[in-house]
Amino acid sequence: MSGDNSFVVVANRLPVDLHTAPDGTRTWTPSPGGLVAALSPVLEHQQGCWVGWPGVSDEAPEPFRTDAGVLLHPVRLTEADYEGFYEGFSNASLWPLYHDLIVTPVYHREWWSAYRDVNLRFALEVAEVAAEGATVWVQDYQLQLLPGILRQMRPDLRIGFFLHIPFPSPDLFRQLPWRDEIIRGLLGADLIGFHLESNARNFLDLCAATEGLTVEGNAGTRRTDAHVVTHDGHRVAVGAFPISIDAASLGEGEEGGVDKLRAELGDPETVILGVDRLDYTKGILQRLLAFEELLESEALDPATTVLMQVATPSRERIEQYRVARSQVEEAVGRINGTFGAMGRPVVHYLHQSLPKSELRTYYEAADVMLVTPFKDGMNLVAKEYVACHGDGSGALVLSEFAGAAVELNEAHLCNPFDLESIKRALLTAVQGLAGAPEATAERMLAMHRQVAEYDVNRWADAFLTSLEETR
């Protein structure tokens, strides 16, 4: 199986989960998300391979194929690797730095060492499975050294890199003690993609101020008008490629599921929904506080309004994530204690993952979607909600600091750092549903057209076409 893959995707995680049956039997089952759904056709057509960590420390299955014919090639990581590379450098150093210091990044030399070692290990696996002249597409902030290492090992490869989170301003990025190594790693690619032109400009400005690098052109969307030229003449194309969703992967909602769900909620007039990873960047606490103040002022009626919050567990061993969960759950309890009644909470809270089909029912049932991150590369939840409202129903309240706000500009935009801004946007959305239904529907239909036209396949095609043009 090794060495004959003309198209290789590399990501921190493989799209598989380990399931242990009651009798102790363990099986690896594919868990395709939007990314694998988008890339599967290309992977299948080109004898493709997905390289990544299987999600369990100290073990990895033999390479195997999914039902769709995609080869999954596991990278084995120890518990120490996971702690230093993933929990440490990736998520306690890079993540807060790239999200504009919402919490203070921590820079430990031993974490950097683990990050470098794991990137090298991934590179060795990729070098082994990639065919001569293969295309390699590296995904996200955990693997920013990988393009540079691969360029040295396998100069025959065509290498693309895509960053799924924001890229910070040069002034913030320069905090990083290992900034030069990260820049060199990224510039091993032939094409570097970001969600937004503003992210691409941040990177280009950083390169323009770095000795030995020359910047040509300006960042564009779904095209590569900008290049960074390294001291040895290597030209790296840079562009914005806004990611989107595969609406079909949401499946069909359960027959009668919306009516059933709303009945379980007490048949409220207005259902407000939040769906997020439980991450301190997502602004979950701020939306709860805004909702609480609207109830206190009687702008919203707890007898006719409910808020559903789905908070998917995330990085629970990291201190800031434990604090975020504690604050959110304290607010949920306080709001329900003040405004709820026995058997009738005003906030319905789930700290668990939901299957896509159930999530679709939640999206369809919600009158208003609340998406209030302090900073987000894109935010696909906003696009999933819009995709489920092709009839023009519903309203979207969206943080202006989510990447999706650039494309979904018909949403009710808010500043998540300002509770009054969230309150205004939420109240305007709720009142618009009843008071201005035609204008509200027009806004949703415009956003639905955008999401339908620029889907995840359009994203993958645009990036891979641009990567091929660098040859």
Short mmCIF file of C-alpha atoms in Angstrom, two decimals:
data_model
loop_
_atom_site.label_atom_id
_atom_site.label_comp_id
_atom_site.label_asym_id
_atom_site.label_seq_id
_atom_site.Cartn_x
_atom_site.Cartn_y
_atom_site.Cartn_z
CA MET A 1 0.00 0.00 0.00
CA SER A 2 2.91 2.35 0.59
CA GLY A 3 4.47 4.67 -1.92
CA ASP A 4 1.80 4.55 -4.61
CA ASN A 5 -0.60 7.28 -3.46
CA SER A 6 -0.75 10.20 -5.88
CA PHE A 7 -2.95 12.27 -3.53
CA VAL A 8 -2.34 12.43 0.22
CA VAL A 9 -4.29 14.38 2.84
CA VAL A 10 -2.50 14.93 6.18
CA ALA A 11 -4.37 16.05 9.29
CA ASN A 12 -3.84 15.79 13.03
CA ARG A 13 -6.74 13.31 13.27
CA LEU A 14 -7.84 10.44 11.09
CA PRO A 15 -11.58 10.38 10.37
CA VAL A 16 -12.03 7.25 12.55
CA ASP A 17 -13.20 6.44 16.08
CA LEU A 18 -12.34 3.44 18.26
CA HIS A 19 -15.44 1.55 19.45
CA THR A 20 -15.24 -1.05 22.21
CA ALA A 21 -18.12 -3.56 22.32
CA PRO A 22 -19.49 -4.96 25.63
CA ASP A 23 -17.50 -8.17 25.00
CA GLY A 24 -14.29 -6.13 24.70
CA THR A 25 -14.07 -6.37 20.89
CA ARG A 26 -12.52 -3.21 19.48
CA THR A 27 -13.20 -1.89 16.00
CA TRP A 28 -12.10 1.22 14.14
CA THR A 29 -15.05 2.82 12.39
CA PRO A 30 -14.89 5.75 9.95
CA SER A 31 -16.39 8.99 11.23
CA PRO A 32 -16.44 11.14 8.11
CA GLY A 33 -16.95 14.83 8.77
CA GLY A 34 -17.26 17.60 6.23
CA LEU A 35 -13.59 17.48 5.33
CA VAL A 36 -13.47 13.80 4.43
CA ALA A 37 -16.82 14.12 2.62
CA ALA A 38 -15.29 16.85 0.48
CA LEU A 39 -12.03 15.05 -0.17
CA SER A 40 -13.28 11.46 -0.53
CA PRO A 41 -14.09 11.75 -4.26
CA VAL A 42 -10.58 13.06 -4.97
CA LEU A 43 -9.02 10.50 -2.64
CA GLU A 44 -10.91 7.65 -4.33
CA HIS A 45 -10.23 8.86 -7.87
CA GLN A 46 -6.51 9.31 -7.32
CA GLN A 47 -5.79 6.28 -5.13
CA GLY A 48 -5.74 8.68 -2.23
CA CYS A 49 -4.49 8.26 1.31
CA TRP A 50 -5.33 10.06 4.57
CA VAL A 51 -2.49 10.24 7.11
CA GLY A 52 -3.31 11.12 10.74
CA TRP A 53 -3.46 10.13 14.39
CA PRO A 54 -6.28 7.66 15.20
CA GLY A 55 -7.22 9.42 18.45
CA VAL A 56 -5.85 6.85 20.92
CA SER A 57 -2.42 7.09 22.56
CA ASP A 58 0.23 4.39 22.25
CA GLU A 59 -1.52 2.33 19.60
CA ALA A 60 -2.55 2.48 15.98
CA PRO A 61 -4.27 -0.01 13.68
CA GLU A 62 -2.70 -1.24 10.48
CA PRO A 63 -3.55 0.94 7.46
CA PHE A 64 -7.07 0.11 6.21
CA ARG A 65 -9.58 1.30 3.66
CA THR A 66 -12.92 2.93 4.36
CA ASP A 67 -16.12 1.72 2.69
CA ALA A 68 -15.54 4.51 0.16
CA GLY A 69 -12.13 3.08 -0.71
CA VAL A 70 -9.99 5.73 1.00
CA LEU A 71 -6.76 4.40 2.53
CA LEU A 72 -6.32 5.50 6.15
CA HIS A 73 -2.71 5.51 7.33
CA PRO A 74 -2.42 5.91 11.14
CA VAL A 75 0.41 7.75 12.90
CA ARG A 76 1.19 6.38 16.34
CA LEU A 77 1.57 8.94 19.17
CA THR A 78 2.48 8.29 22.80
CA GLU A 79 0.66 9.87 25.73
CA ALA A 80 3.67 12.19 26.17
CA ASP A 81 3.44 13.19 22.48
CA TYR A 82 -0.24 13.97 22.91
CA GLU A 83 0.33 16.08 26.01
CA GLY A 84 3.24 18.09 24.61
CA PHE A 85 2.31 18.36 20.93
CA TYR A 86 -1.48 18.56 21.09
CA GLU A 87 -2.62 19.74 24.52
CA GLY A 88 0.53 21.78 25.04
CA PHE A 89 1.98 23.55 22.01
CA SER A 90 -0.99 23.25 19.64
CA ASN A 91 -3.74 24.18 22.08
CA ALA A 92 -2.13 26.12 24.92
CA SER A 93 0.45 28.02 22.80
CA LEU A 94 -0.78 28.35 19.20
CA TRP A 95 -4.57 28.27 19.68
CA PRO A 96 -4.81 31.27 22.05
CA LEU A 97 -2.15 33.18 20.08
CA TYR A 98 -4.03 32.68 16.80
CA HIS A 99 -7.32 33.65 18.48
CA ASP A 100 -6.04 37.10 19.48
CA LEU A 101 -4.98 36.25 23.07
CA ILE A 102 -8.49 35.57 24.41
CA VAL A 103 -6.49 33.71 27.04
CA THR A 104 -2.76 34.14 27.53
CA PRO A 105 -0.62 31.69 25.50
CA VAL A 106 1.95 29.61 27.37
CA TYR A 107 5.32 28.99 25.70
CA HIS A 108 7.22 25.94 27.02
CA ARG A 109 10.38 24.74 25.29
CA GLU A 110 9.52 21.08 25.95
CA TRP A 111 6.15 21.57 24.19
CA TRP A 112 7.94 23.07 21.20
CA SER A 113 10.29 20.10 21.15
CA ALA A 114 7.31 17.70 21.12
CA TYR A 115 5.61 19.71 18.34
CA ARG A 116 8.75 19.55 16.21
CA ASP A 117 9.21 15.82 16.84
CA VAL A 118 5.62 14.95 15.98
CA ASN A 119 5.71 17.03 12.79
CA LEU A 120 8.85 15.09 11.81
CA ARG A 121 7.09 11.78 12.52
CA PHE A 122 4.15 12.79 10.32
CA ALA A 123 6.59 13.81 7.57
CA LEU A 124 8.31 10.40 7.67
CA GLU A 125 4.93 8.65 7.26
CA VAL A 126 3.89 10.92 4.38
CA ALA A 127 7.23 10.50 2.63
CA GLU A 128 6.71 6.74 2.81
CA VAL A 129 3.16 6.62 1.40
CA ALA A 130 3.38 9.36 -1.28
CA ALA A 131 4.07 8.39 -4.88
CA GLU A 132 6.67 10.21 -7.00
CA GLY A 133 5.34 13.69 -7.81
CA ALA A 134 2.29 13.22 -5.57
CA THR A 135 0.07 16.06 -4.33
CA VAL A 136 0.09 16.40 -0.53
CA TRP A 137 -2.52 18.56 1.23
CA VAL A 138 -1.58 19.42 4.82
CA GLN A 139 -4.36 20.56 7.14
CA ASP A 140 -4.20 23.05 10.00
CA TYR A 141 -2.15 24.57 12.79
CA GLN A 142 -0.94 21.35 14.39
CA LEU A 143 1.23 20.59 11.33
CA GLN A 144 2.77 23.92 10.33
CA LEU A 145 6.33 22.54 10.22
CA LEU A 146 5.34 19.64 7.98
CA PRO A 147 5.55 21.42 4.57
CA GLY A 148 9.14 22.55 5.23
CA ILE A 149 10.28 19.13 6.44
CA LEU A 150 8.61 17.40 3.48
CA ARG A 151 10.16 19.87 1.03
CA GLN A 152 13.61 18.75 2.23
CA MET A 153 12.77 15.02 2.26
CA ARG A 154 10.76 14.88 -0.96
CA PRO A 155 11.37 17.86 -3.26
CA ASP A 156 9.35 16.03 -5.94
CA LEU A 157 6.07 16.54 -4.03
CA ARG A 158 3.47 19.25 -4.73
CA ILE A 159 2.54 20.53 -1.24
CA GLY A 160 -0.53 22.55 -0.21
CA PHE A 161 -1.26 23.82 3.29
CA PHE A 162 -4.60 25.07 4.61
CA LEU A 163 -5.10 26.83 7.94
CA HIS A 164 -8.56 26.18 9.43
CA ILE A 165 -8.24 28.80 12.20
CA PRO A 166 -7.48 32.56 12.00
CA PHE A 167 -3.96 33.80 11.36
CA PRO A 168 -3.06 36.63 13.74
CA SER A 169 -1.63 40.08 13.00
CA PRO A 170 2.17 40.20 12.62
CA ASP A 171 2.51 42.06 15.94
CA LEU A 172 0.83 39.20 17.81
CA PHE A 173 2.56 36.43 15.86
CA ARG A 174 5.99 37.88 16.69
CA GLN A 175 5.41 36.95 20.35
CA LEU A 176 6.06 33.33 19.41
CA PRO A 177 9.60 32.33 20.40
CA TRP A 178 9.78 29.94 17.42
CA ARG A 179 8.24 32.31 14.87
CA ASP A 180 11.03 31.92 12.31
CA GLU A 181 10.78 28.12 12.35
CA ILE A 182 7.00 28.25 11.86
CA ILE A 183 7.33 30.67 8.93
CA ARG A 184 10.00 28.45 7.33
CA GLY A 185 7.81 25.40 7.84
CA LEU A 186 4.81 27.01 6.14
CA LEU A 187 6.92 28.29 3.25
CA GLY A 188 7.85 24.73 2.34
CA ALA A 189 4.41 24.58 0.70
CA ASP A 190 3.63 25.54 -2.90
CA LEU A 191 0.29 27.03 -1.86
CA ILE A 192 -0.86 28.33 1.53
CA GLY A 193 -4.61 28.83 1.96
CA PHE A 194 -6.54 30.80 4.58
CA HIS A 195 -10.28 31.33 5.10
CA LEU A 196 -10.26 35.09 4.63
CA GLU A 197 -8.28 37.67 2.69
CA SER A 198 -7.58 39.43 6.02
CA ASN A 199 -5.83 36.28 7.32
CA ALA A 200 -3.81 36.02 4.10
CA ARG A 201 -2.84 39.71 4.38
CA ASN A 202 -1.65 39.15 7.95
CA PHE A 203 0.63 36.38 6.72
CA LEU A 204 1.88 38.40 3.74
CA ASP A 205 2.60 41.41 5.97
CA LEU A 206 4.55 39.15 8.32
CA CYS A 207 6.61 37.78 5.42
CA ALA A 208 7.21 41.27 3.99
CA ALA A 209 8.81 42.26 7.30
CA THR A 210 10.93 39.07 7.49
CA GLU A 211 14.50 39.22 6.20
CA GLY A 212 15.18 37.16 3.08
CA LEU A 213 11.55 37.04 1.92
CA THR A 214 9.91 39.03 -0.90
CA VAL A 215 6.15 39.50 -1.27
CA GLU A 216 4.55 39.96 -4.70
CA GLY A 217 0.90 40.85 -5.38
CA ASN A 218 -2.16 41.06 -3.14
CA ALA A 219 -4.30 38.38 -1.53
CA GLY A 220 -7.45 37.36 -3.43
CA THR A 221 -10.33 34.94 -2.82
CA ARG A 222 -10.28 31.56 -4.62
CA ARG A 223 -7.27 32.72 -6.62
CA THR A 224 -3.55 33.18 -6.05
CA ASP A 225 -2.53 36.68 -7.03
CA ALA A 226 -0.05 36.89 -4.15
CA HIS A 227 3.29 35.09 -3.79
CA VAL A 228 6.08 34.89 -1.23
CA VAL A 229 9.53 34.32 -2.74
CA THR A 230 12.11 32.75 -0.42
CA HIS A 231 15.85 33.46 -0.42
CA ASP A 232 16.46 30.35 -2.57
CA GLY A 233 13.88 31.38 -5.20
CA HIS A 234 11.01 29.07 -4.10
CA ARG A 235 7.68 30.77 -4.97
CA VAL A 236 4.80 30.14 -2.58
CA ALA A 237 1.29 31.11 -3.70
CA VAL A 238 -0.99 32.59 -1.00
CA GLY A 239 -4.76 33.02 -1.17
CA ALA A 240 -8.09 32.94 0.65
CA PHE A 241 -10.30 29.87 0.22
CA PRO A 242 -13.38 30.14 2.47
CA ILE A 243 -14.37 26.65 3.60
CA SER A 244 -18.00 25.57 3.58
CA ILE A 245 -20.21 22.55 4.27
CA ASP A 246 -21.59 19.51 2.52
CA ALA A 247 -25.32 20.09 3.04
CA ALA A 248 -26.06 16.49 2.06
CA SER A 249 -23.98 15.22 5.00
CA LEU A 250 -26.58 16.68 7.39
CA GLY A 251 -28.96 13.99 6.18
CA GLU A 252 -32.74 14.23 6.39
CA GLY A 253 -34.52 15.37 9.51
CA GLU A 254 -36.69 12.81 11.31
CA GLU A 255 -40.30 12.76 10.06
CA GLY A 256 -42.29 14.89 12.49
CA GLY A 257 -39.10 15.50 14.46
CA VAL A 258 -39.48 19.28 14.65
CA ASP A 259 -43.01 19.14 16.07
CA LYS A 260 -41.95 16.45 18.53
CA LEU A 261 -38.93 18.46 19.72
CA ARG A 262 -40.91 21.67 20.14
CA ALA A 263 -43.57 19.75 22.08
CA GLU A 264 -40.85 18.37 24.38
CA LEU A 265 -39.71 21.98 24.95
CA GLY A 266 -43.27 22.96 25.98
CA ASP A 267 -44.39 24.35 22.60
CA PRO A 268 -42.72 27.75 23.04
CA GLU A 269 -43.33 30.60 20.61
CA THR A 270 -39.60 31.17 20.13
CA VAL A 271 -36.79 28.61 20.17
CA ILE A 272 -33.23 30.01 20.27
CA LEU A 273 -30.34 27.61 19.60
CA GLY A 274 -26.60 27.54 20.21
CA VAL A 275 -24.37 24.67 19.01
CA ASP A 276 -20.65 24.85 19.78
CA ARG A 277 -17.61 23.00 20.98
CA LEU A 278 -17.24 23.97 24.64
CA ASP A 279 -14.34 26.30 23.91
CA TYR A 280 -13.52 29.64 25.52
CA THR A 281 -13.36 31.26 22.05
CA LYS A 282 -17.04 30.51 21.30
CA GLY A 283 -18.64 33.16 23.53
CA ILE A 284 -21.19 30.74 25.04
CA LEU A 285 -21.18 32.47 28.43
CA GLN A 286 -21.72 35.90 26.82
CA ARG A 287 -24.82 34.74 24.94
CA LEU A 288 -26.22 33.24 28.16
CA LEU A 289 -25.61 36.50 30.02
CA ALA A 290 -27.26 38.49 27.19
CA PHE A 291 -30.26 36.12 27.26
CA GLU A 292 -30.46 36.45 31.05
CA GLU A 293 -30.53 40.25 30.85
CA LEU A 294 -33.29 40.17 28.21
CA LEU A 295 -35.35 37.98 30.55
CA GLU A 296 -34.64 40.29 33.50
CA SER A 297 -35.79 43.35 31.54
CA GLU A 298 -38.86 41.42 30.31
CA ALA A 299 -37.84 42.07 26.70
CA LEU A 300 -38.12 38.27 26.33
CA ASP A 301 -40.80 36.25 28.12
CA PRO A 302 -39.59 33.03 29.83
CA ALA A 303 -43.09 31.61 29.43
CA THR A 304 -42.87 31.72 25.63
CA THR A 305 -39.10 31.59 24.90
CA VAL A 306 -36.50 28.85 25.39
CA LEU A 307 -32.79 28.66 24.67
CA MET A 308 -31.26 25.32 23.69
CA GLN A 309 -27.48 25.13 24.09
CA VAL A 310 -25.56 22.10 22.79
CA ALA A 311 -21.98 22.24 24.06
CA THR A 312 -19.82 19.45 22.63
CA PRO A 313 -17.07 18.30 25.05
CA SER A 314 -13.64 19.59 24.01
CA ARG A 315 -10.06 19.38 25.35
CA GLU A 316 -11.32 18.74 28.85
CA ARG A 317 -7.90 18.21 30.38
CA ILE A 318 -6.85 21.80 29.62
CA GLU A 319 -7.49 24.21 32.52
CA GLN A 320 -9.10 27.05 30.52
CA TYR A 321 -11.62 24.61 29.04
CA ARG A 322 -12.58 23.31 32.50
CA VAL A 323 -13.07 26.91 33.66
CA ALA A 324 -15.21 27.71 30.59
CA ARG A 325 -17.45 24.70 31.27
CA SER A 326 -17.84 25.62 34.94
CA GLN A 327 -18.85 29.20 34.09
CA VAL A 328 -21.34 28.11 31.42
CA GLU A 329 -23.00 25.50 33.63
CA GLU A 330 -23.19 27.92 36.56
CA ALA A 331 -24.97 30.45 34.33
CA VAL A 332 -27.41 27.78 33.03
CA GLY A 333 -28.28 26.82 36.62
CA ARG A 334 -28.73 30.43 37.71
CA ILE A 335 -30.98 31.33 34.76
CA ASN A 336 -33.14 28.25 35.22
CA GLY A 337 -33.34 28.82 38.99
CA THR A 338 -34.56 32.37 38.45
CA PHE A 339 -36.77 32.13 35.36
CA GLY A 340 -37.69 28.45 34.97
CA ALA A 341 -40.39 26.39 36.63
CA MET A 342 -40.55 22.78 37.80
CA GLY A 343 -40.38 20.62 34.68
CA ARG A 344 -40.01 23.72 32.49
CA PRO A 345 -36.45 25.04 32.27
CA VAL A 346 -35.92 28.14 30.16
CA VAL A 347 -32.41 26.98 29.14
CA HIS A 348 -32.10 23.39 27.86
CA TYR A 349 -28.43 22.45 28.07
CA LEU A 350 -26.60 19.40 26.68
CA HIS A 351 -22.90 18.71 27.24
CA GLN A 352 -22.58 15.96 24.62
CA SER A 353 -22.13 15.30 20.93
CA LEU A 354 -25.21 14.76 18.79
CA PRO A 355 -25.56 12.70 15.60
CA LYS A 356 -25.99 14.77 12.45
CA SER A 357 -29.62 13.66 11.92
CA GLU A 358 -30.61 14.81 15.42
CA LEU A 359 -28.66 18.04 15.00
CA ARG A 360 -30.55 18.72 11.77
CA THR A 361 -33.83 18.50 13.69
CA TYR A 362 -32.47 21.03 16.21
CA TYR A 363 -31.48 23.37 13.38
CA GLU A 364 -34.88 23.06 11.70
CA ALA A 365 -36.73 23.59 14.98
CA ALA A 366 -34.82 26.74 15.95
CA ASP A 367 -36.35 30.11 15.15
CA VAL A 368 -33.09 31.93 15.93
CA MET A 369 -29.52 30.60 15.77
CA LEU A 370 -27.03 32.29 18.12
CA VAL A 371 -23.40 32.12 16.93
CA THR A 372 -21.29 34.45 19.07
CA PRO A 373 -17.58 33.50 18.98
CA PHE A 374 -14.99 36.05 20.07
CA LYS A 375 -12.89 34.81 17.12
CA ASP A 376 -13.47 32.00 14.63
CA GLY A 377 -11.71 30.96 11.44
CA MET A 378 -15.05 30.35 9.70
CA ASN A 379 -17.79 28.70 11.85
CA LEU A 380 -19.60 25.99 9.93
CA VAL A 381 -22.47 25.75 12.44
CA ALA A 382 -23.79 29.05 11.06
CA LYS A 383 -23.68 27.64 7.53
CA GLU A 384 -25.31 24.36 8.62
CA TYR A 385 -28.21 26.28 10.17
CA VAL A 386 -28.68 28.33 7.00
CA ALA A 387 -28.54 25.16 4.87
CA CYS A 388 -31.48 23.75 6.86
CA HIS A 389 -33.67 26.81 6.18
CA GLY A 390 -34.09 26.80 2.42
CA ASP A 391 -37.74 27.80 2.94
CA GLY A 392 -36.64 31.21 4.28
CA SER A 393 -37.65 30.47 7.87
CA GLY A 394 -35.47 31.33 10.86
CA ALA A 395 -32.93 34.04 11.65
CA LEU A 396 -29.19 34.01 12.30
CA VAL A 397 -27.43 36.13 14.94
CA LEU A 398 -23.71 36.03 14.09
CA SER A 399 -20.54 37.45 15.60
CA GLU A 400 -18.78 39.91 13.34
CA PHE A 401 -15.53 38.15 14.34
CA ALA A 402 -16.57 34.80 12.81
CA GLY A 403 -15.09 34.23 9.36
CA ALA A 404 -18.59 33.31 8.17
CA ALA A 405 -19.70 36.93 8.69
CA VAL A 406 -17.84 37.91 5.49
CA GLU A 407 -20.11 35.66 3.40
CA LEU A 408 -23.28 35.61 5.54
CA ASN A 409 -23.60 39.37 5.75
CA GLU A 410 -27.41 39.19 5.78
CA ALA A 411 -27.21 37.80 9.32
CA HIS A 412 -27.91 39.98 12.37
CA LEU A 413 -24.27 40.80 13.15
CA CYS A 414 -23.12 41.54 16.70
CA ASN A 415 -20.01 42.31 18.74
CA PRO A 416 -19.68 39.38 21.19
CA PHE A 417 -17.55 41.50 23.55
CA ASP A 418 -20.55 43.83 24.01
CA LEU A 419 -23.59 42.33 25.77
CA GLU A 420 -25.77 45.22 24.56
CA SER A 421 -24.80 44.38 20.96
CA ILE A 422 -25.75 40.70 21.41
CA LYS A 423 -29.03 41.73 23.07
CA ARG A 424 -29.91 44.15 20.25
CA ALA A 425 -29.15 41.58 17.53
CA LEU A 426 -31.09 38.81 19.30
CA LEU A 427 -34.10 41.01 20.00
CA THR A 428 -34.11 42.35 16.43
CA ALA A 429 -34.02 38.77 15.11
CA VAL A 430 -36.87 37.62 17.37
CA GLN A 431 -39.03 40.66 16.62
CA GLY A 432 -38.32 40.43 12.88
CA LEU A 433 -39.73 36.91 12.69
CA ALA A 434 -43.15 38.18 13.78
CA GLY A 435 -43.04 41.82 12.72
CA ALA A 436 -41.23 41.69 9.39
CA PRO A 437 -41.56 38.12 8.09
CA GLU A 438 -40.96 38.96 4.41
CA ALA A 439 -37.74 40.89 5.05
CA THR A 440 -36.57 38.19 7.46
CA ALA A 441 -37.23 35.48 4.85
CA GLU A 442 -35.36 37.46 2.18
CA ARG A 443 -32.29 37.63 4.41
CA MET A 444 -32.33 33.88 5.06
CA LEU A 445 -32.91 33.00 1.39
CA ALA A 446 -29.97 35.18 0.33
CA MET A 447 -27.70 33.39 2.81
CA HIS A 448 -29.08 30.00 1.72
CA ARG A 449 -28.17 30.74 -1.90
CA GLN A 450 -24.63 31.63 -0.84
CA VAL A 451 -24.17 28.40 1.16
CA ALA A 452 -25.70 26.26 -1.60
CA GLU A 453 -23.51 27.75 -4.33
CA TYR A 454 -20.23 27.87 -2.40
CA ASP A 455 -20.28 24.44 -0.79
CA VAL A 456 -17.39 22.35 0.48
CA ASN A 457 -16.79 20.84 -2.97
CA ARG A 458 -16.33 24.33 -4.39
CA TRP A 459 -13.77 24.98 -1.63
CA ALA A 460 -11.79 21.79 -2.32
CA ASP A 461 -11.92 22.28 -6.11
CA ALA A 462 -10.74 25.90 -5.86
CA PHE A 463 -7.82 25.02 -3.61
CA LEU A 464 -6.66 21.95 -5.53
CA THR A 465 -7.01 23.72 -8.91
CA SER A 466 -4.85 26.59 -7.58
CA LEU A 467 -2.33 24.08 -6.19
CA GLU A 468 -2.11 22.33 -9.56
CA GLU A 469 -1.50 25.68 -11.24
CA THR A 470 1.66 26.17 -9.16
CA ARG A 471 3.35 23.33 -11.09
#
